[in-house]
PDB file of C-alpha atoms in Angstrom:
ATOM      1  CA  UNK A   1       0.672  17.101 -12.386  1.00 61.00           C
ATOM      2  CA  UNK A   2       3.298  15.875  -9.793  1.00 72.00           C
ATOM      3  CA  UNK A   3       0.968  13.711  -7.525  1.00 92.00           C
ATOM      4  CA  UNK A   4       2.764  12.569  -4.467  1.00 96.00           C
ATOM      5  CA  UNK A   5       6.687  13.281  -4.495  1.00 96.00           C
ATOM      6  CA  UNK A   6       9.055  11.596  -2.066  1.00 97.00           C
ATOM      7  CA  UNK A   7      12.616  12.605  -1.411  1.00 96.00           C
ATOM      8  CA  UNK A   8      15.271  11.458  -1.355  1.00 96.00           C
ATOM      9  CA  UNK A   9      14.891   8.339  -3.572  1.00 96.00           C
ATOM     10  CA  UNK A  10      18.013   6.645  -1.952  1.00 96.00           C
ATOM     11  CA  UNK A  11      19.751   7.091   1.291  1.00 96.00           C
ATOM     12  CA  UNK A  12      22.353   5.275   3.281  1.00 96.00           C
ATOM     13  CA  UNK A  13      22.760   6.028   7.093  1.00 95.00           C
ATOM     14  CA  UNK A  14      24.986   4.992   9.903  1.00 96.00           C
ATOM     15  CA  UNK A  15      23.441   3.481  13.039  1.00 97.00           C
ATOM     16  CA  UNK A  16      22.417   6.326  15.427  1.00 96.00           C
ATOM     17  CA  UNK A  17      21.951   8.909  12.690  1.00 96.00           C
ATOM     18  CA  UNK A  18      18.891  10.700  12.209  1.00 95.00           C
ATOM     19  CA  UNK A  19      17.127  12.060   9.144  1.00 94.00           C
ATOM     20  CA  UNK A  20      13.985  13.226   7.725  1.00 97.00           C
ATOM     21  CA  UNK A  21      12.018  11.587   4.514  1.00 97.00           C
ATOM     22  CA  UNK A  22      10.094  14.257   2.937  1.00 98.00           C
ATOM     23  CA  UNK A  23       6.688  13.645   1.247  1.00 97.00           C
ATOM     24  CA  UNK A  24       4.531  16.157  -0.657  1.00 97.00           C
ATOM     25  CA  UNK A  25       1.338  15.991  -2.412  1.00 97.00           C
ATOM     26  CA  UNK A  26      -0.399  18.566  -4.681  1.00 95.00           C
ATOM     27  CA  UNK A  27      -3.784  17.154  -4.931  1.00 95.00           C
ATOM     28  CA  UNK A  28      -5.155  18.799  -1.741  1.00 94.00           C
ATOM     29  CA  UNK A  29      -5.680  15.446  -0.196  1.00 95.00           C
ATOM     30  CA  UNK A  30      -6.715  15.086   3.375  1.00 95.00           C
ATOM     31  CA  UNK A  31      -5.436  11.701   4.223  1.00 95.00           C
ATOM     32  CA  UNK A  32      -1.674  10.875   4.118  1.00 96.00           C
ATOM     33  CA  UNK A  33       0.110   7.995   5.262  1.00 96.00           C
ATOM     34  CA  UNK A  34       3.680   6.322   5.545  1.00 97.00           C
ATOM     35  CA  UNK A  35       4.219   2.688   5.053  1.00 97.00           C
ATOM     36  CA  UNK A  36       7.539   0.455   5.019  1.00 97.00           C
ATOM     37  CA  UNK A  37       7.751  -2.416   2.628  1.00 96.00           C
ATOM     38  CA  UNK A  38       9.937  -5.463   3.472  1.00 94.00           C
ATOM     39  CA  UNK A  39      10.593  -8.588   1.822  1.00 86.00           C
ATOM     40  CA  UNK A  40       7.692 -10.956   2.503  1.00 80.00           C
ATOM     41  CA  UNK A  41       6.046  -8.490   4.819  1.00 81.00           C
ATOM     42  CA  UNK A  42       3.859  -6.503   2.483  1.00 86.00           C
ATOM     43  CA  UNK A  43       3.256  -2.952   3.253  1.00 93.00           C
ATOM     44  CA  UNK A  44       2.886  -2.031   6.985  1.00 94.00           C
ATOM     45  CA  UNK A  45       1.458   1.315   8.036  1.00 94.00           C
ATOM     46  CA  UNK A  46       3.714   3.470  10.187  1.00 96.00           C
ATOM     47  CA  UNK A  47       1.868   6.651  10.906  1.00 96.00           C
ATOM     48  CA  UNK A  48      -1.081   8.545   9.306  1.00 95.00           C
ATOM     49  CA  UNK A  49      -2.868  11.991   9.067  1.00 96.00           C
ATOM     50  CA  UNK A  50      -6.542  12.650   8.529  1.00 93.00           C
ATOM     51  CA  UNK A  51      -5.728  16.222   7.977  1.00 93.00           C
ATOM     52  CA  UNK A  52      -3.326  19.117   8.830  1.00 93.00           C
ATOM     53  CA  UNK A  53      -2.407  19.142  12.720  1.00 94.00           C
ATOM     54  CA  UNK A  54      -3.722  15.499  13.049  1.00 94.00           C
ATOM     55  CA  UNK A  55      -1.686  12.336  13.209  1.00 96.00           C
ATOM     56  CA  UNK A  56      -1.866   8.981  14.571  1.00 94.00           C
ATOM     57  CA  UNK A  57       0.052   5.672  14.998  1.00 94.00           C
ATOM     58  CA  UNK A  58      -0.134   2.719  12.513  1.00 91.00           C
ATOM     59  CA  UNK A  59       1.017  -0.819  13.091  1.00 89.00           C
ATOM     60  CA  UNK A  60       4.794  -0.087  13.581  1.00 94.00           C
ATOM     61  CA  UNK A  61       5.365   3.386  14.976  1.00 96.00           C
ATOM     62  CA  UNK A  62       8.309   2.929  17.143  1.00 95.00           C
ATOM     63  CA  UNK A  63      11.334   4.775  16.235  1.00 95.00           C
ATOM     64  CA  UNK A  64       9.569   7.192  13.896  1.00 97.00           C
ATOM     65  CA  UNK A  65       7.938  10.621  14.249  1.00 97.00           C
ATOM     66  CA  UNK A  66       5.528  12.641  11.948  1.00 97.00           C
ATOM     67  CA  UNK A  67       4.097  15.996  11.775  1.00 96.00           C
ATOM     68  CA  UNK A  68       1.429  17.572   9.436  1.00 97.00           C
ATOM     69  CA  UNK A  69       1.562  21.402   9.514  1.00 96.00           C
ATOM     70  CA  UNK A  70       0.272  21.730   6.237  1.00 96.00           C
ATOM     71  CA  UNK A  71      -2.190  19.750   4.004  1.00 96.00           C
ATOM     72  CA  UNK A  72       0.638  19.171   1.474  1.00 96.00           C
ATOM     73  CA  UNK A  73       3.614  17.947   3.351  1.00 97.00           C
ATOM     74  CA  UNK A  74       3.953  14.969   5.691  1.00 98.00           C
ATOM     75  CA  UNK A  75       7.519  14.312   6.631  1.00 98.00           C
ATOM     76  CA  UNK A  76       8.534  11.025   8.492  1.00 98.00           C
ATOM     77  CA  UNK A  77      11.455  11.565  10.809  1.00 97.00           C
ATOM     78  CA  UNK A  78      13.770   8.730  12.046  1.00 96.00           C
ATOM     79  CA  UNK A  79      14.907   9.705  15.479  1.00 91.00           C
ATOM     80  CA  UNK A  80      18.046   7.283  15.848  1.00 95.00           C
ATOM     81  CA  UNK A  81      18.463   4.973  12.788  1.00 95.00           C
ATOM     82  CA  UNK A  82      18.885   1.301  13.482  1.00 96.00           C
ATOM     83  CA  UNK A  83      19.615  -1.625  10.929  1.00 96.00           C
ATOM     84  CA  UNK A  84      15.982  -3.075  11.347  1.00 95.00           C
ATOM     85  CA  UNK A  85      14.744   0.340   9.692  1.00 96.00           C
ATOM     86  CA  UNK A  86      16.553  -0.716   6.513  1.00 97.00           C
ATOM     87  CA  UNK A  87      13.473  -0.943   4.231  1.00 97.00           C
ATOM     88  CA  UNK A  88      11.711   0.749   1.261  1.00 96.00           C
ATOM     89  CA  UNK A  89       9.487   3.424   2.488  1.00 98.00           C
ATOM     90  CA  UNK A  90       6.221   4.601   0.707  1.00 97.00           C
ATOM     91  CA  UNK A  91       4.270   7.786   1.306  1.00 97.00           C
ATOM     92  CA  UNK A  92       0.620   7.634   0.186  1.00 97.00           C
ATOM     93  CA  UNK A  93      -2.262  10.233  -0.140  1.00 96.00           C
ATOM     94  CA  UNK A  94      -6.225  10.226  -0.807  1.00 94.00           C
ATOM     95  CA  UNK A  95      -8.931  12.803  -0.643  1.00 92.00           C
ATOM     96  CA  UNK A  96     -10.531  10.982   2.266  1.00 87.00           C
ATOM     97  CA  UNK A  97      -9.529   7.960   4.162  1.00 83.00           C
ATOM     98  CA  UNK A  98     -12.354   6.004   2.565  1.00 83.00           C
ATOM     99  CA  UNK A  99     -10.910   6.389  -0.838  1.00 88.00           C
ATOM    100  CA  UNK A 100      -8.062   4.728  -2.780  1.00 91.00           C
ATOM    101  CA  UNK A 101      -4.563   6.023  -2.141  1.00 93.00           C
ATOM    102  CA  UNK A 102      -1.956   7.532  -4.424  1.00 95.00           C
ATOM    103  CA  UNK A 103       1.452   6.220  -3.743  1.00 96.00           C
ATOM    104  CA  UNK A 104       4.994   7.982  -4.195  1.00 96.00           C
ATOM    105  CA  UNK A 105       7.720   6.043  -5.730  1.00 95.00           C
ATOM    106  CA  UNK A 106       9.305   5.284  -2.454  1.00 96.00           C
ATOM    107  CA  UNK A 107      12.697   5.890  -0.744  1.00 97.00           C
ATOM    108  CA  UNK A 108      15.090   2.985  -0.437  1.00 96.00           C
ATOM    109  CA  UNK A 109      16.793   3.427   2.891  1.00 97.00           C
ATOM    110  CA  UNK A 110      19.812   1.331   4.233  1.00 96.00           C
ATOM    111  CA  UNK A 111      21.168   1.572   7.659  1.00 96.00           C
ATOM    112  CA  UNK A 112      24.494   0.260   8.203  1.00 94.00           C
TER     113      UNK A 112
ATOM    114  CA  UNK B   1      -6.117  -8.934  15.528  1.00 82.00           C
ATOM    115  CA  UNK B   2      -6.691  -7.559  11.838  1.00 86.00           C
ATOM    116  CA  UNK B   3      -5.124  -9.695   9.093  1.00 90.00           C
ATOM    117  CA  UNK B   4      -5.098  -9.981   5.168  1.00 94.00           C
ATOM    118  CA  UNK B   5      -3.762 -13.162   3.758  1.00 96.00           C
ATOM    119  CA  UNK B   6      -3.037 -13.530  -0.122  1.00 97.00           C
ATOM    120  CA  UNK B   7      -2.391 -16.590  -1.925  1.00 96.00           C
ATOM    121  CA  UNK B   8      -0.566 -17.783  -3.686  1.00 96.00           C
ATOM    122  CA  UNK B   9       2.586 -15.975  -2.639  1.00 95.00           C
ATOM    123  CA  UNK B  10       4.110 -16.283  -6.135  1.00 96.00           C
ATOM    124  CA  UNK B  11       2.877 -17.545  -9.349  1.00 96.00           C
ATOM    125  CA  UNK B  12       4.499 -18.141 -12.846  1.00 98.00           C
ATOM    126  CA  UNK B  13       2.456 -18.505 -16.066  1.00 97.00           C
ATOM    127  CA  UNK B  14       2.556 -18.215 -19.744  1.00 98.00           C
ATOM    128  CA  UNK B  15       1.326 -15.512 -21.929  1.00 97.00           C
ATOM    129  CA  UNK B  16      -2.464 -16.088 -22.697  1.00 97.00           C
ATOM    130  CA  UNK B  17      -3.065 -18.098 -19.486  1.00 97.00           C
ATOM    131  CA  UNK B  18      -5.765 -17.034 -17.076  1.00 98.00           C
ATOM    132  CA  UNK B  19      -4.767 -16.479 -13.494  1.00 98.00           C
ATOM    133  CA  UNK B  20      -6.899 -16.066 -10.260  1.00 98.00           C
ATOM    134  CA  UNK B  21      -5.368 -14.402  -7.289  1.00 98.00           C
ATOM    135  CA  UNK B  22      -6.937 -14.981  -3.846  1.00 98.00           C
ATOM    136  CA  UNK B  23      -7.245 -12.503  -0.761  1.00 97.00           C
ATOM    137  CA  UNK B  24      -8.941 -13.288   2.519  1.00 96.00           C
ATOM    138  CA  UNK B  25      -9.385 -10.775   5.413  1.00 94.00           C
ATOM    139  CA  UNK B  26     -10.290 -10.597   8.837  1.00 92.00           C
ATOM    140  CA  UNK B  27     -10.687  -6.891   9.596  1.00 87.00           C
ATOM    141  CA  UNK B  28     -12.668  -5.167  12.199  1.00 84.00           C
ATOM    142  CA  UNK B  29     -15.638  -3.134  10.903  1.00 85.00           C
ATOM    143  CA  UNK B  30     -14.667  -3.963   7.431  1.00 87.00           C
ATOM    144  CA  UNK B  31     -15.470  -1.284   4.833  1.00 88.00           C
ATOM    145  CA  UNK B  32     -13.802  -2.214   1.713  1.00 91.00           C
ATOM    146  CA  UNK B  33     -11.188  -4.077  -0.002  1.00 94.00           C
ATOM    147  CA  UNK B  34      -8.831  -2.687  -2.482  1.00 95.00           C
ATOM    148  CA  UNK B  35      -6.473  -4.412  -5.075  1.00 97.00           C
ATOM    149  CA  UNK B  36      -3.243  -2.635  -6.269  1.00 97.00           C
ATOM    150  CA  UNK B  37      -0.606  -3.591  -8.838  1.00 97.00           C
ATOM    151  CA  UNK B  38       3.187  -2.787  -7.953  1.00 95.00           C
ATOM    152  CA  UNK B  39       5.566  -3.142 -10.778  1.00 93.00           C
ATOM    153  CA  UNK B  40       8.985  -1.398 -10.138  1.00 84.00           C
ATOM    154  CA  UNK B  41       8.025   1.363  -7.741  1.00 86.00           C
ATOM    155  CA  UNK B  42       4.692   2.808  -6.523  1.00 91.00           C
ATOM    156  CA  UNK B  43       1.697   0.549  -6.159  1.00 94.00           C
ATOM    157  CA  UNK B  44      -1.079   1.843  -8.476  1.00 95.00           C
ATOM    158  CA  UNK B  45      -4.885   1.421  -7.933  1.00 95.00           C
ATOM    159  CA  UNK B  46      -6.814  -1.365  -9.496  1.00 97.00           C
ATOM    160  CA  UNK B  47     -10.058  -1.823  -7.848  1.00 95.00           C
ATOM    161  CA  UNK B  48     -12.149  -0.893  -4.800  1.00 94.00           C
ATOM    162  CA  UNK B  49     -14.941  -3.264  -3.646  1.00 94.00           C
ATOM    163  CA  UNK B  50     -17.469  -2.579  -1.047  1.00 89.00           C
ATOM    164  CA  UNK B  51     -20.512  -4.667  -1.877  1.00 78.00           C
ATOM    165  CA  UNK B  52     -20.761  -8.452  -2.072  1.00 81.00           C
ATOM    166  CA  UNK B  53     -21.293 -10.221  -5.332  1.00 80.00           C
ATOM    167  CA  UNK B  54     -20.593  -7.201  -7.744  1.00 84.00           C
ATOM    168  CA  UNK B  55     -17.848  -7.720 -10.189  1.00 89.00           C
ATOM    169  CA  UNK B  56     -15.594  -4.556 -10.964  1.00 94.00           C
ATOM    170  CA  UNK B  57     -14.075  -5.206 -14.502  1.00 95.00           C
ATOM    171  CA  UNK B  58     -11.216  -3.065 -16.276  1.00 95.00           C
ATOM    172  CA  UNK B  59     -10.124  -4.650 -19.480  1.00 96.00           C
ATOM    173  CA  UNK B  60      -8.669  -8.166 -18.837  1.00 97.00           C
ATOM    174  CA  UNK B  61      -8.785  -7.680 -14.983  1.00 98.00           C
ATOM    175  CA  UNK B  62     -11.846  -8.233 -12.992  1.00 97.00           C
ATOM    176  CA  UNK B  63     -12.487  -8.619  -9.013  1.00 97.00           C
ATOM    177  CA  UNK B  64     -15.381  -9.680  -6.843  1.00 95.00           C
ATOM    178  CA  UNK B  65     -15.727  -9.588  -3.203  1.00 94.00           C
ATOM    179  CA  UNK B  66     -17.453 -12.382  -1.093  1.00 92.00           C
ATOM    180  CA  UNK B  67     -18.504 -10.866   2.368  1.00 88.00           C
ATOM    181  CA  UNK B  68     -19.962 -14.192   3.490  1.00 89.00           C
ATOM    182  CA  UNK B  69     -16.483 -15.844   2.783  1.00 90.00           C
ATOM    183  CA  UNK B  70     -14.616 -12.682   3.806  1.00 92.00           C
ATOM    184  CA  UNK B  71     -12.712 -13.072   0.548  1.00 94.00           C
ATOM    185  CA  UNK B  72     -11.926 -11.520  -2.824  1.00 96.00           C
ATOM    186  CA  UNK B  73     -10.427 -12.869  -5.996  1.00 97.00           C
ATOM    187  CA  UNK B  74      -8.638 -10.903  -8.837  1.00 98.00           C
ATOM    188  CA  UNK B  75      -8.829 -12.539 -12.188  1.00 98.00           C
ATOM    189  CA  UNK B  76      -6.565 -11.712 -15.157  1.00 98.00           C
ATOM    190  CA  UNK B  77      -7.435 -13.092 -18.559  1.00 98.00           C
ATOM    191  CA  UNK B  78      -5.194 -13.710 -21.642  1.00 97.00           C
ATOM    192  CA  UNK B  79      -2.055 -12.624 -19.520  1.00 98.00           C
ATOM    193  CA  UNK B  80       0.598 -10.532 -21.009  1.00 97.00           C
ATOM    194  CA  UNK B  81       4.352  -9.993 -19.868  1.00 97.00           C
ATOM    195  CA  UNK B  82       3.140  -6.612 -19.113  1.00 96.00           C
ATOM    196  CA  UNK B  83       0.995  -8.056 -16.146  1.00 97.00           C
ATOM    197  CA  UNK B  84       3.955  -9.395 -14.399  1.00 97.00           C
ATOM    198  CA  UNK B  85       3.917  -7.537 -11.074  1.00 97.00           C
ATOM    199  CA  UNK B  86       3.253  -7.794  -7.244  1.00 96.00           C
ATOM    200  CA  UNK B  87      -0.448  -7.572  -6.693  1.00 97.00           C
ATOM    201  CA  UNK B  88      -1.347  -6.337  -3.360  1.00 97.00           C
ATOM    202  CA  UNK B  89      -4.693  -6.379  -1.578  1.00 96.00           C
ATOM    203  CA  UNK B  90      -5.766  -4.351   1.372  1.00 95.00           C
ATOM    204  CA  UNK B  91      -8.743  -4.165   3.900  1.00 92.00           C
ATOM    205  CA  UNK B  92     -10.039  -0.928   4.999  1.00 86.00           C
ATOM    206  CA  UNK B  93     -11.590  -0.478   8.534  1.00 79.00           C
ATOM    207  CA  UNK B  94     -14.436   1.758   9.092  1.00 73.00           C
ATOM    208  CA  UNK B  95     -13.528   4.525  11.729  1.00 71.00           C
ATOM    209  CA  UNK B  96      -9.941   3.625  12.159  1.00 73.00           C
ATOM    210  CA  UNK B  97      -8.306   5.100   8.976  1.00 77.00           C
ATOM    211  CA  UNK B  98      -6.082   2.409   8.885  1.00 84.00           C
ATOM    212  CA  UNK B  99      -5.328  -0.101   5.728  1.00 89.00           C
ATOM    213  CA  UNK B 100      -4.300  -3.643   6.341  1.00 91.00           C
ATOM    214  CA  UNK B 101      -2.229  -4.950   3.455  1.00 93.00           C
ATOM    215  CA  UNK B 102      -1.485  -8.714   2.481  1.00 95.00           C
ATOM    216  CA  UNK B 103       2.020  -9.735   1.729  1.00 94.00           C
ATOM    217  CA  UNK B 104       1.149  -9.787  -1.903  1.00 95.00           C
ATOM    218  CA  UNK B 105       1.339 -12.354  -4.788  1.00 97.00           C
ATOM    219  CA  UNK B 106       4.159 -11.903  -7.065  1.00 96.00           C
ATOM    220  CA  UNK B 107       2.993 -12.867 -10.652  1.00 97.00           C
ATOM    221  CA  UNK B 108       5.438 -13.634 -13.542  1.00 97.00           C
ATOM    222  CA  UNK B 109       4.364 -14.035 -17.036  1.00 98.00           C
ATOM    223  CA  UNK B 110       6.746 -15.720 -19.409  1.00 97.00           C
ATOM    224  CA  UNK B 111       6.572 -14.843 -23.126  1.00 95.00           C
TER     225      UNK B 111
END
């Protein structure tokens, strides 16, 4: 039972590069979300989705894009990486928005 | 602005001690409060609280919500080194599908 799978686990980018963080869940969950976790800041919501084809912005959406073409996948795109985007990124999912979320193991992203 | 505040920020105790972690919230259209434990990687779910005054319990961990005080506590009795982790609480708002997390309490339990 895979749960929520994030790839890659680690990534180093140069300023200005773009990349996509992948997130997939095999639990048929409607609700998916992306967070970033920085020291002393807790988890901050970047974008979320309540179902295929529906996405919306969280607290800190600038510099990130998402799409949800299938129930299973919710990729996060960094358009032009900046050092301020150095962080640990977590993807999470739940059956409904009102239910506890399952988290992936995170992607540690460093931008030089 | 919605916010969730946790205290203390960090705590060091010895095995066998009892600890109380605090979470206060100001969340529009509050629906529920959730507690998570984060060890090395992914946060894992502990409790979801929606009704005031009803204690949720799992082994040595328990939690209760006080809607009048807009707060919740997480108690851990007879702590063990395996309880060392960051404990996160999050407020859930009805209708906005957004979870607001606190900064977490880092608990270290010494043998």
